[in-house]
XYZ file of C-alpha atoms in Angstrom:
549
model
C 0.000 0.000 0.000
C 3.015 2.458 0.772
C 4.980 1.086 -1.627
C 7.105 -1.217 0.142
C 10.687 -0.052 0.207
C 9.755 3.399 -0.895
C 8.009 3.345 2.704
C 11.763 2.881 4.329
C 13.146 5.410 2.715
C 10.436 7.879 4.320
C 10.590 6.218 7.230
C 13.951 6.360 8.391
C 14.443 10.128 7.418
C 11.053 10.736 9.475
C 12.969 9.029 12.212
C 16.040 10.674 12.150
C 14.707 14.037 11.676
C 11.701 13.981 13.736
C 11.363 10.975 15.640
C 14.246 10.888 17.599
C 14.731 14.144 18.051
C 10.737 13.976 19.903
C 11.463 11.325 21.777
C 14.555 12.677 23.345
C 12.983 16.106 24.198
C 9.935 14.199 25.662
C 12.140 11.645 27.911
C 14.516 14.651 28.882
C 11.287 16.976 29.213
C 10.036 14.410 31.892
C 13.381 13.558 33.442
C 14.079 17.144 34.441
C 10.959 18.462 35.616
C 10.259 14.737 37.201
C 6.429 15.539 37.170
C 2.960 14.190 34.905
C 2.486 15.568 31.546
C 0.357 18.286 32.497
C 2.400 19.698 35.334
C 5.961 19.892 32.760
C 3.474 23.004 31.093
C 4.709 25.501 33.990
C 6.824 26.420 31.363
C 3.847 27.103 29.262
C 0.830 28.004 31.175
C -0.733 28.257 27.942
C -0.223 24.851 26.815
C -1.410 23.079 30.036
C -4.196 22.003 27.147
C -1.934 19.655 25.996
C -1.558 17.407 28.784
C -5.053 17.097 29.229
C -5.895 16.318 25.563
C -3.019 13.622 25.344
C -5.245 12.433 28.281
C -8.520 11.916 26.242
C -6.396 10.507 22.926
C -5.081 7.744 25.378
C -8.497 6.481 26.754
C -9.251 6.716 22.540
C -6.604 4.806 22.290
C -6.879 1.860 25.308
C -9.946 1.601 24.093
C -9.361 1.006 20.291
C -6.224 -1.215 21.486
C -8.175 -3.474 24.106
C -10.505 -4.515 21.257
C -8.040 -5.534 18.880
C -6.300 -7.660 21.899
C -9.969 -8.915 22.780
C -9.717 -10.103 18.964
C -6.221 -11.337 19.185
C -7.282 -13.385 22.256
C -10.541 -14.491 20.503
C -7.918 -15.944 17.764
C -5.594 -17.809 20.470
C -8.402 -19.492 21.564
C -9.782 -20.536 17.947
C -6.412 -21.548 17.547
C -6.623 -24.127 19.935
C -8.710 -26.835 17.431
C -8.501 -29.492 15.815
C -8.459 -28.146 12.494
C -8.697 -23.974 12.416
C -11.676 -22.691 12.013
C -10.705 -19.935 9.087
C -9.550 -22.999 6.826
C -12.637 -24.054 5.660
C -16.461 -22.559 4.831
C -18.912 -23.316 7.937
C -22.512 -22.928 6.924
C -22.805 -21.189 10.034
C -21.383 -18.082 8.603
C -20.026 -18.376 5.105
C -21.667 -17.931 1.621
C -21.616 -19.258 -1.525
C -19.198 -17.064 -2.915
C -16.730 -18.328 -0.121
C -14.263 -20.934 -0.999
C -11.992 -22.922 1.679
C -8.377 -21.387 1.999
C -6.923 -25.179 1.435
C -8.679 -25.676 -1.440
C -5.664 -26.433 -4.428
C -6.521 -24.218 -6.914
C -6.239 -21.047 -5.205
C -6.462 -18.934 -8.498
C -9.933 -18.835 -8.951
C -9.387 -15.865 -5.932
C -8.349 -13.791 -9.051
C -11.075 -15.155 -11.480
C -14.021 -14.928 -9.955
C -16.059 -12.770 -7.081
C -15.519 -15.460 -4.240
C -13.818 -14.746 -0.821
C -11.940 -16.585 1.069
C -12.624 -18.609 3.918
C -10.421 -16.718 6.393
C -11.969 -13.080 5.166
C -15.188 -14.658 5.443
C -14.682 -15.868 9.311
C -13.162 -12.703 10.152
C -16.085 -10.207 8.857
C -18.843 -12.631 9.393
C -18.585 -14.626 12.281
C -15.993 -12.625 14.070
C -16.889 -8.868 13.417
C -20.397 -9.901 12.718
C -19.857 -6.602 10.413
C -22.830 -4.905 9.427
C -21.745 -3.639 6.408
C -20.852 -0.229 7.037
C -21.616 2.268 9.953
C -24.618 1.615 11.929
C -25.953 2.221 15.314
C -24.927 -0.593 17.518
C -27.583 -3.245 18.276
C -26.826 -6.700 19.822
C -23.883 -6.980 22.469
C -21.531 -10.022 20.592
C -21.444 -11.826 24.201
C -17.667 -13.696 23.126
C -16.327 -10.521 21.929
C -17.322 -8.694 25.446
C -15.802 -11.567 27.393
C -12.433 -11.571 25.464
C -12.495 -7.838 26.059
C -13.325 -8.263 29.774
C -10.371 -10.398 30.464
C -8.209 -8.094 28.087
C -8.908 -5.401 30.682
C -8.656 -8.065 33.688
C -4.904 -8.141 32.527
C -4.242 -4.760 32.249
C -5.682 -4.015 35.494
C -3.613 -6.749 37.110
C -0.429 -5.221 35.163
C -0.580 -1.823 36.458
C -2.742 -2.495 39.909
C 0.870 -1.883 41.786
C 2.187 1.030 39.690
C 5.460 1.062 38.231
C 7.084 -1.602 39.742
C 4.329 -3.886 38.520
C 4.324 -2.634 34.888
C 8.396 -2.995 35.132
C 7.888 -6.671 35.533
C 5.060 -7.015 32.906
C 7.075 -5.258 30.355
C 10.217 -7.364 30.719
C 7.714 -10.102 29.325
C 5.918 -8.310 26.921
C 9.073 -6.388 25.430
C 10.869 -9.967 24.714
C 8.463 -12.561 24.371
C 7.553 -10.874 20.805
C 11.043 -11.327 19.613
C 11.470 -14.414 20.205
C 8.487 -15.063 18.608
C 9.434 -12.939 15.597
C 12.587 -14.553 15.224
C 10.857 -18.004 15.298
C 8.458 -16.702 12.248
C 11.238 -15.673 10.607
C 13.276 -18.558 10.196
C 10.452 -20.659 9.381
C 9.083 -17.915 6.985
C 12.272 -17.895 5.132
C 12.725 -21.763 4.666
C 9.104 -21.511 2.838
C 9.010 -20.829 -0.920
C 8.722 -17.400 -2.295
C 9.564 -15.909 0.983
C 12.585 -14.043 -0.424
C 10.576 -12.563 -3.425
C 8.599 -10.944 -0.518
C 11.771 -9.861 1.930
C 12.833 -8.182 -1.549
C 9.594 -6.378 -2.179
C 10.451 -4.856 1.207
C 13.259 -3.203 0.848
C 13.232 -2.773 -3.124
C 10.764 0.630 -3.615
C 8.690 1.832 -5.679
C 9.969 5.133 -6.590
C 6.705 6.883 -7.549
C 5.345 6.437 -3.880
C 8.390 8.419 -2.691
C 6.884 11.572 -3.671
C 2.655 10.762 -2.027
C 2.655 12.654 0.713
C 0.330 10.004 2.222
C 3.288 8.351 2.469
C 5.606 10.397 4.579
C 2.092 10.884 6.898
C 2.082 7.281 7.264
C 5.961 7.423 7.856
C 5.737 9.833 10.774
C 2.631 7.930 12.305
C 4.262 4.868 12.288
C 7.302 6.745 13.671
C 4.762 8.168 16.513
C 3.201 4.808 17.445
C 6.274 2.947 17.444
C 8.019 5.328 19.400
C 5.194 6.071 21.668
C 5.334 9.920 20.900
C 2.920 12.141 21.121
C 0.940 10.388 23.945
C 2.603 11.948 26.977
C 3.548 8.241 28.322
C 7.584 9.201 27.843
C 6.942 11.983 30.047
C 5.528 10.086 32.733
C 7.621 7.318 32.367
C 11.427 9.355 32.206
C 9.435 11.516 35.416
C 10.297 8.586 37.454
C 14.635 8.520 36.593
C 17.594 9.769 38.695
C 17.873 13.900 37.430
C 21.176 12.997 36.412
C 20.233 9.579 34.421
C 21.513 9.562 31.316
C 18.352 10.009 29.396
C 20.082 10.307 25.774
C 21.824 6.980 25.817
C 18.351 5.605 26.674
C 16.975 7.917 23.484
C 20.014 6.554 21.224
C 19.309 2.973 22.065
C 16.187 2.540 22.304
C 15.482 4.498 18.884
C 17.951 1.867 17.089
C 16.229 -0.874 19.162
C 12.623 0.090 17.497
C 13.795 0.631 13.684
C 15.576 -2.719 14.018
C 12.465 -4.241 15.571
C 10.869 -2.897 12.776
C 12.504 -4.018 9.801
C 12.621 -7.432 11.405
C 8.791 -7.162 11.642
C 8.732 -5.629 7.577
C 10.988 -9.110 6.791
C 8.723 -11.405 9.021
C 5.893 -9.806 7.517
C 7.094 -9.513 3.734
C 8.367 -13.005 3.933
C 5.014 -14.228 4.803
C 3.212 -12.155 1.658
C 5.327 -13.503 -0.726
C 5.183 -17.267 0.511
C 1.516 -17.206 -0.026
C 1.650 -15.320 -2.908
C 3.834 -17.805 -4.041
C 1.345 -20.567 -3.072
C -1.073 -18.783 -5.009
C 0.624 -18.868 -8.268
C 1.164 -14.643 -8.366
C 4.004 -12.612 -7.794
C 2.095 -9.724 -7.053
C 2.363 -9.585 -3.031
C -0.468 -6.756 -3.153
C -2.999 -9.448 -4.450
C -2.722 -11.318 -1.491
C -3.883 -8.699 1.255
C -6.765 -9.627 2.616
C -10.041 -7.818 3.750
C -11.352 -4.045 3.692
C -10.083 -3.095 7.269
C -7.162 -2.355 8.429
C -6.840 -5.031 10.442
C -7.163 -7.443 7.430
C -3.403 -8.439 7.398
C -3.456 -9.329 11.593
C -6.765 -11.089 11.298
C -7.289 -12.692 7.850
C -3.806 -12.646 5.605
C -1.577 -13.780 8.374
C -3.732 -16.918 9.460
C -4.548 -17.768 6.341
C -0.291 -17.830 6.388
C -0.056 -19.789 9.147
C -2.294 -21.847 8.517
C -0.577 -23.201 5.809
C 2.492 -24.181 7.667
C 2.706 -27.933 7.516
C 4.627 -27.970 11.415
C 1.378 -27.845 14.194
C -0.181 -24.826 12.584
C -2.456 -24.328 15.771
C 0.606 -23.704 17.889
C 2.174 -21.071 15.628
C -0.824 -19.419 15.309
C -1.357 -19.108 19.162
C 2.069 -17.863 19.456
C 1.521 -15.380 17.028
C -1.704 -14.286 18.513
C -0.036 -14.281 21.944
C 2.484 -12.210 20.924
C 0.179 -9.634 19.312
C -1.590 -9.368 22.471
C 1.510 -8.876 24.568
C 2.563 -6.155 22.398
C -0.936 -4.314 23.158
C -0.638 -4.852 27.224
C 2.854 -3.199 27.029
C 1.731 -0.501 25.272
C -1.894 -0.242 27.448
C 0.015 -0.489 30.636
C 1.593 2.731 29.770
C -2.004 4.198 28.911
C -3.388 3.307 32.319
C 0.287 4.776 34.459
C -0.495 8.157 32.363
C -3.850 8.930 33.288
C -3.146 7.134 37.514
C 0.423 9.355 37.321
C -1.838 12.910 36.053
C -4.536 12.577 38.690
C -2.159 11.646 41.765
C 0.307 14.507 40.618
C -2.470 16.854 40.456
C -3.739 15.894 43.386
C -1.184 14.179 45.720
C -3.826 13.475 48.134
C -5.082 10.403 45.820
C -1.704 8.829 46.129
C -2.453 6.122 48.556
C -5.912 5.502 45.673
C -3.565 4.640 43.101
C -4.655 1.131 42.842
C -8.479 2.507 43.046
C -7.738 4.569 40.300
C -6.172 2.281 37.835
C -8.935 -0.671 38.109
C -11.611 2.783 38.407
C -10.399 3.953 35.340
C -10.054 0.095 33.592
C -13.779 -0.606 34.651
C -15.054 2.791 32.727
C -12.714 1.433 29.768
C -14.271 -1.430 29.705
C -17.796 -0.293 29.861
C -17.273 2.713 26.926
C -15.268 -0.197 24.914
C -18.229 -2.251 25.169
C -20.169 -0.710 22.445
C -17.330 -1.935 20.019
C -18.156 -5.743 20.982
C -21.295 -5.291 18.170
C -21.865 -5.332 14.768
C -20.362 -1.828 13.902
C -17.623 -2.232 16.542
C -14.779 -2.002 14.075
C -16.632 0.823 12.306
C -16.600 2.591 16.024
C -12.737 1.592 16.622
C -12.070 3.338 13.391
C -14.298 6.998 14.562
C -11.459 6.384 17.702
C -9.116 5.753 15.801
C -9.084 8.594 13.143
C -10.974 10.925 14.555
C -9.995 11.165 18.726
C -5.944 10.430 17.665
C -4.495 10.047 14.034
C -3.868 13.331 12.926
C -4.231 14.715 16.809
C -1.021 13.349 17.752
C 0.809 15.632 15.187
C -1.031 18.323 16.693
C 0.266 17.328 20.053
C 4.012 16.711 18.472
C 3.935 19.976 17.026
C 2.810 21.997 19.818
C 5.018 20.117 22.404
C 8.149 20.883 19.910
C 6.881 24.242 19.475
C 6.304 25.256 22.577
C 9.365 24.180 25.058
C 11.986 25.320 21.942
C 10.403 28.458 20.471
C 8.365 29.612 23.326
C 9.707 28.359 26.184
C 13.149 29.281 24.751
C 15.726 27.023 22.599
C 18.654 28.363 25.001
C 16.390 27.842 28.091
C 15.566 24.366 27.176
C 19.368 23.651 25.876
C 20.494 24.753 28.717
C 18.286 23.028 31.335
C 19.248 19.803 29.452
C 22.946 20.859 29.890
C 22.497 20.743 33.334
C 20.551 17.723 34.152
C 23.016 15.583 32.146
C 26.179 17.836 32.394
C 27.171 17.867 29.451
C 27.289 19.870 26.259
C 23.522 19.350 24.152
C 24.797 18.203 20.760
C 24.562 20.047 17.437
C 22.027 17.212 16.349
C 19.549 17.519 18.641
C 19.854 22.009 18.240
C 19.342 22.022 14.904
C 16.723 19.477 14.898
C 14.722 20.457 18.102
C 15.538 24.528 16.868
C 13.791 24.309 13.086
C 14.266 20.903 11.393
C 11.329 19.048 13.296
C 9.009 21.509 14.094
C 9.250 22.940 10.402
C 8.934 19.087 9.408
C 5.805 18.283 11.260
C 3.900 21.947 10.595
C 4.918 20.550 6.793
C 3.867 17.659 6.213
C 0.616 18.252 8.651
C -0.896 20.977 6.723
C 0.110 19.611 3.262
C -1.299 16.269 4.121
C -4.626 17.602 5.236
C -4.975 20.138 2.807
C -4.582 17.465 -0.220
C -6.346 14.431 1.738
C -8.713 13.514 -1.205
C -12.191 12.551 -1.805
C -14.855 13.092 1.069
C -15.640 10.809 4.065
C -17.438 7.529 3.537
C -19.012 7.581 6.858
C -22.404 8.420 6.922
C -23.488 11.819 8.777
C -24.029 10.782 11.775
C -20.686 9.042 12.023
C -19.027 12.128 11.145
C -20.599 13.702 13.903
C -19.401 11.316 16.434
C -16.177 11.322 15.228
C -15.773 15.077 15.327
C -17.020 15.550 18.891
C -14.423 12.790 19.582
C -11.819 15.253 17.968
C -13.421 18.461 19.667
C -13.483 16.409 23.276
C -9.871 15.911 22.917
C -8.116 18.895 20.857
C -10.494 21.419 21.953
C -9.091 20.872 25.443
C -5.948 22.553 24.241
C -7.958 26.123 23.350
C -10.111 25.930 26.304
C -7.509 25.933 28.973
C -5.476 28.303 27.194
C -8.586 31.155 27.027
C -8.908 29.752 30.882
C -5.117 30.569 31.853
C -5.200 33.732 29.966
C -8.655 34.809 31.616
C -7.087 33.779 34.847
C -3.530 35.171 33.988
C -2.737 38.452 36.374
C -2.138 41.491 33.775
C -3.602 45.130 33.093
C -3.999 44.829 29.618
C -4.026 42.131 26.991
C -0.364 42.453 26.302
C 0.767 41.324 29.985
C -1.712 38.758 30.124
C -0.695 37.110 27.133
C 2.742 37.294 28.427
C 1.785 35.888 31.877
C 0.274 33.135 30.114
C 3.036 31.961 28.216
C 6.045 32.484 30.141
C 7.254 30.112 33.052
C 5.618 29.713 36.369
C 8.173 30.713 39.445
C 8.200 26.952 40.541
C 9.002 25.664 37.389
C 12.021 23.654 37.386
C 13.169 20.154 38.869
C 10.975 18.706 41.506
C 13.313 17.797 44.035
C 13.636 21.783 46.231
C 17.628 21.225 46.408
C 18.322 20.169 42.934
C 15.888 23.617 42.114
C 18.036 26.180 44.412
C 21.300 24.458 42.793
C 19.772 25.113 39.010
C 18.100 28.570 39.624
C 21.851 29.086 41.364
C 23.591 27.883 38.170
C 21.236 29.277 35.561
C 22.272 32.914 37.705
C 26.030 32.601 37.246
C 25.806 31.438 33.486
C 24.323 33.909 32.230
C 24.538 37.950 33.220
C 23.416 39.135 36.646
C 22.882 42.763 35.198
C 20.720 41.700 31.673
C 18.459 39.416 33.898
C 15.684 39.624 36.103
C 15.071 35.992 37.499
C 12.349 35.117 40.022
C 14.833 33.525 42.152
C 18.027 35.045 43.721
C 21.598 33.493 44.027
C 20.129 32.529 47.620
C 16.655 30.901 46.220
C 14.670 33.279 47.642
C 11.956 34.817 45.993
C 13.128 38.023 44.211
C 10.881 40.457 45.039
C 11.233 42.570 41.497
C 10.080 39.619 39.674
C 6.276 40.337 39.312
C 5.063 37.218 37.076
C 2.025 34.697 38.295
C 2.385 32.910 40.861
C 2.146 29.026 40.424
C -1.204 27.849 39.092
C-alpha cells in the first residue's frame, strides 16, 4: 500500500529528523521536571491544554487497542482446534461465494467474485460486520468476554504502579522477539519468501513523492516510538535527574527501527510465501479484507495456517504475541492517566490502585459498544478521529512550545544541566527548526490534499468530530482559561503571563531547584536578567510574574 521499500526510505528520514529528536525532548522533558504531563506546562501556562488532551487521545486509544487484543485473544483461543476454524467454509457463517483457503486451486481468488474462507470468518462470524456504519444493536457476548479479560490483565499489570508494569514489560518487550525470530526462520525456509523480503526493501519510486506516504511514515514513527501520547513523560518523570536520558533515546530508537525491519521481513516473507502458493508474484494481491486489520486477522492466518509444522501452535504464538505487544503498550495508557490525577492531586496517592482498576472498569464499559456489529466501524471513529492526525497536533505543539516559546537556550540549557554535558549540534538544529518545520509541513500539506470526502455516513461524522473536539479542543479551552485567569492590566501582559514560566518551574526535588536557579544565575549575566529567584533561592521580590497555578 506504501509502496514497500519506498516506505523505508520515508521512514527512516522521518525518524532521524523527527522521531528521535521527539522522543529525546519528551524523555529529557520528563526527566528534568520529574512531574505528569500536564504539570511539565509551567513552562507554558498556555499549553497546560496539551496534557489534558493527550489524556482523552489515550483512553481513545486503550480503548481502540483493548478490542483488537480482545480479537487477538478471541484468535488464540480458535487456535486451539482441531483443524482452524478460518480454513474451511462453515454454513454457520459463510456464503456461496466463499471458498476454503486449502482448497488447491487457489487462483480462482483472481477469477471470480468469491472470498476466502479466512476473510469470510473474520467479517462474518468474528466482526459480525454490518456492512458499514450503523448504530450498535446486539452486544456479541464472546467478543465482550475476550475484552473483559483483556482489561482483567491490564488491570492486574498496572494495579501496583510502576514496579508492577516494570515486571510485565520485561515479558511483553521480549516474548515478541522471540516469537518474531521463530516466524522468521520458518518464513524464510518456505518458498517465495525471499521474493517478498525483496519487495520490502526494493521501492517503488513513484510512492516516494505521495505525501500520504511520509504521513504514514511519521505515524508509524509516533506509534512505534510512543510519541505524542505523553507516556515518555511520565515514564522518564520517574529517573535519577542525572540519568543519562540520551543513551536511553540513542538505544532505544535503534532498538525500534531494528524491531521494525525485522517485523517488515517477518511480515514480507510471509506475503510472498503465499503469494507464491497462489501462483502470483504480485504480493499486493494477497492482502486480505477491507479493514485495516485485514493483514493481523485474515492474511496472516490464512499464512499460518498453511504451515505444515502444528499450525495451531504457531498461530497461538503469534496471537499471543500480538496481544503482549498491546498490554505493554496499554500499561503505559493506564500509568499516564493514575500518574496525572495523583500529581495533580497528591492526596489520591495512597488511591492509586483505586484509580487504575476505576479507570479500567469505565474502559471497559465505553469499549463495550465496540463488541457489536459496527464495533470495528466505532474503533475506526477512535481511531481517526480522537488520535491520528491529533497526535501531530500534540508533536507539534510540544516541539513548538518548550523550543520556540519556552526558549531554545532555556531548554538547551536546562538539558545541559541535568546531564552535564554539552547538548549536541544534532539535537539544536533538529529540536531549533528541522522538526518543528517538518511536522507543521507535512501536517498541513497532508490535510490540505487528503482527497475525496468521508465515507461515513453523517451521523458518524458527527461522532467522530465531537471525539476530535473532546480531545483537541481541550488545548484552546484551557489556554482562554489561563489567559482569563492570567494576572495582567492589559491584553499584552496577560498574554505574556500566560506563556512564560511559572516561578516553581524547574526540577521537583527543592535542592536540585536552588542548585539550578543558582547555576542558571552565574551562566548567564546578573545585570541583563531579572530571574524570580536570587543566588540565595529566595523569591526576588522585582520579579512580578504569576504565581504558580
Amino acid at each position: 500500500q506504501n509502496g514497500g521499500g519506498a516506505f523505508l526510505i520515508p521512514y527512516f528520514v522521518v525518524l532521524f529528523l523527527i522521531g528521535k529528536p521527539m522522543y529525546f525532548l519528551e524523555l529529557a522533558i520528563g526527566q528534568f521536571v520529574g512531574k505528569s504531563p500536564l504539570k511539565i506546562w509551567k513552562c507554558v501556562p498556555g499549553f497546560r491544554g496539551i496534557g489534558i488532551a493527550q489524556i482523552f487521545s489515550t483512553f481513545y486509544t486503550l480503548v481502540s487497542y483493548n478490542y483488537i487484543m480482545a480479537l487477538c485473544l478471541f484468535y488464540m483461543f480458535a487456535s486451539m482446534q482441531s483443524v482452524l476454524p478460518w480454513t474451511y467454509c462453515d454454513t454457520e457463517w459463510s456464503d456461496e461465494t466463499c471458498y476454503d483457503n486449502d482448497l488447491e486451486n487457489s487462483t480462482m481468488e483472481y477469477t471470480a467474485n468469491v472470498t476466502s474462507s479466512a476473510e469470510q470468518y473474520f467479517q462474518k462470524f468474528v466482526l459480525k460486520n454490518s456492512g458499514g456504519f450503523t448504530l450498535p444493536s446486539a452486544l456479541d457476548w464472546r467478543m465482550a468476554l475476550c475484552l473483559l479479560l483483556a482489561w482483567v490483565c491490564e488491570a492486574l499489570s498496572t494495579i501496583k504502579g510502576v514496579d508492577s508494569i516494570g515486571k510485565v514489560v520485561y515479558v511483553t518487550s521480549t516474548f515478541p522477539y522471540v516469537v518474531l525470530v521463530s516466524l522468521l526462520v520458518i518464513t524464510c525456509l518456505q518458498d517465495g519468501a525471499f521474493t517478498g523480503i525483496r519487495a520490502f526493501f526494493v521501492p517503488q519510486w513513484e510512492k516516494i513523492l505521495d505525501i500520504e506516504v511520509w504521513f504514514k511514515a511519521c505515524e508509524q514513527s509516533f506509534f512505534s516510538l510512543g510519541i505524542g501520547f505523553g507516556y515518555l513523560v511520565m515514564y522518564s518523570s520517574f529517573n535519577d535527574f542525572q540519568h543519562n536520558v540520551g543513551r536511553d533515546a540513542f538505544l532505544i530508537s535503534i532498538a525500534d527501527t531494528i524491531t521494525s525491519v525485522l517485523a517488515g521481513c517477518v511480515v514480507f516473507g510471509t506475503l510472498g510465501s503465499l503469494a507464491h502458493e497462489l501462483g502470483t508474484d504480485d504480493i499486493s494481491q494477497v492482502l486480505k479484507g477491507e479493514s485495516d486489520l485485514g493483514l493481523a486477522f485474515v492474511t496472516y492466518p490464512e499464512a499460518l495456517s498453511r504451515i505444515s509444522f502444528i499450525p495451531q501452535f504457531w498461530s497461538v504464538m503469534f496471537f499471543i504475541m500480538l496481544f503482549m505487544l498491546g498490554l505493554g503498550s496499554g500499561v503505559g495508557g493506564v500509568q499516564l492517566v493514575t500518574t496525572v490525577l495523583t500529581d495533580q492531586y497528591p492526596g489520591w496517592s495512597k488511591w492509586k490502585s483505586h484509580i487504575s482498576l476505576l479507570f479500567c472498569v469505565i474502559s471497559f464499559g465505553t469499549g463495550l459498544v465496540l463488541c457489536t456489529d459496527s464495533g470495528n466501524a466505532i474503533r475506526l471513529l477512535f481511531d481517526n478521529y480522537g488520535v491520528g492526525r491529533a497526535l501531530f497536533i500534540y508533536g507539534t505543539l510540544q516541539v513548538v512550545g518548550f523550543v520556540w516559546i519556552y526558549g531554545y537556550r532555556n531548554i538547551i540549557e536546562d538539558f545541559e544541566y541535568m546531564l552535564n554535558k554539552k547538548v549536541s549540534w544534532y539535537w539544536k538544529i533538529t529540536w531549533g527548526f528541522i522538526t518543528p518545520v517538518s511536522l507543521i509541513s507535512i501536517f498541513i500539506y497532508g490535510t490540505a490534499t487528503e482527497g475525496g470526502s468521508s465515507s461515513l455516513p453523517p451521523i458518524g461524522q458527527t461522532i467522530g468530530w465531537i471525539l476530535a473536539g473532546i480531545a483537541v479542543g481541550q488545548i484552546v479551552l484551557w489556554m482562554i482559561i489561563t489567559f482569563v485567569n492570567a494576572k495582567g492590566s492589559n491584553v499584552l501582559e496577560k498574554l505574556r503571563t500566560t506563556f512564560s514560566p511559572t516561578p516553581s518551574y524547574g526540577p521537583r526535588d527543592p535542592q536540585v531547584f536552588k542548585e539550578w536557579k543558582e547555576w542558571k544565575f552565574n551562566k548567564r549575566n546578573p545585570a541583563s536578567v531579572t530571574l524570580p529567584y536570587n543566588i540565595s533561592g529566595q523569591v526576588n521580590p522585582s520579579y512580578h510574574r504569576d504565581e504558580d497555578d
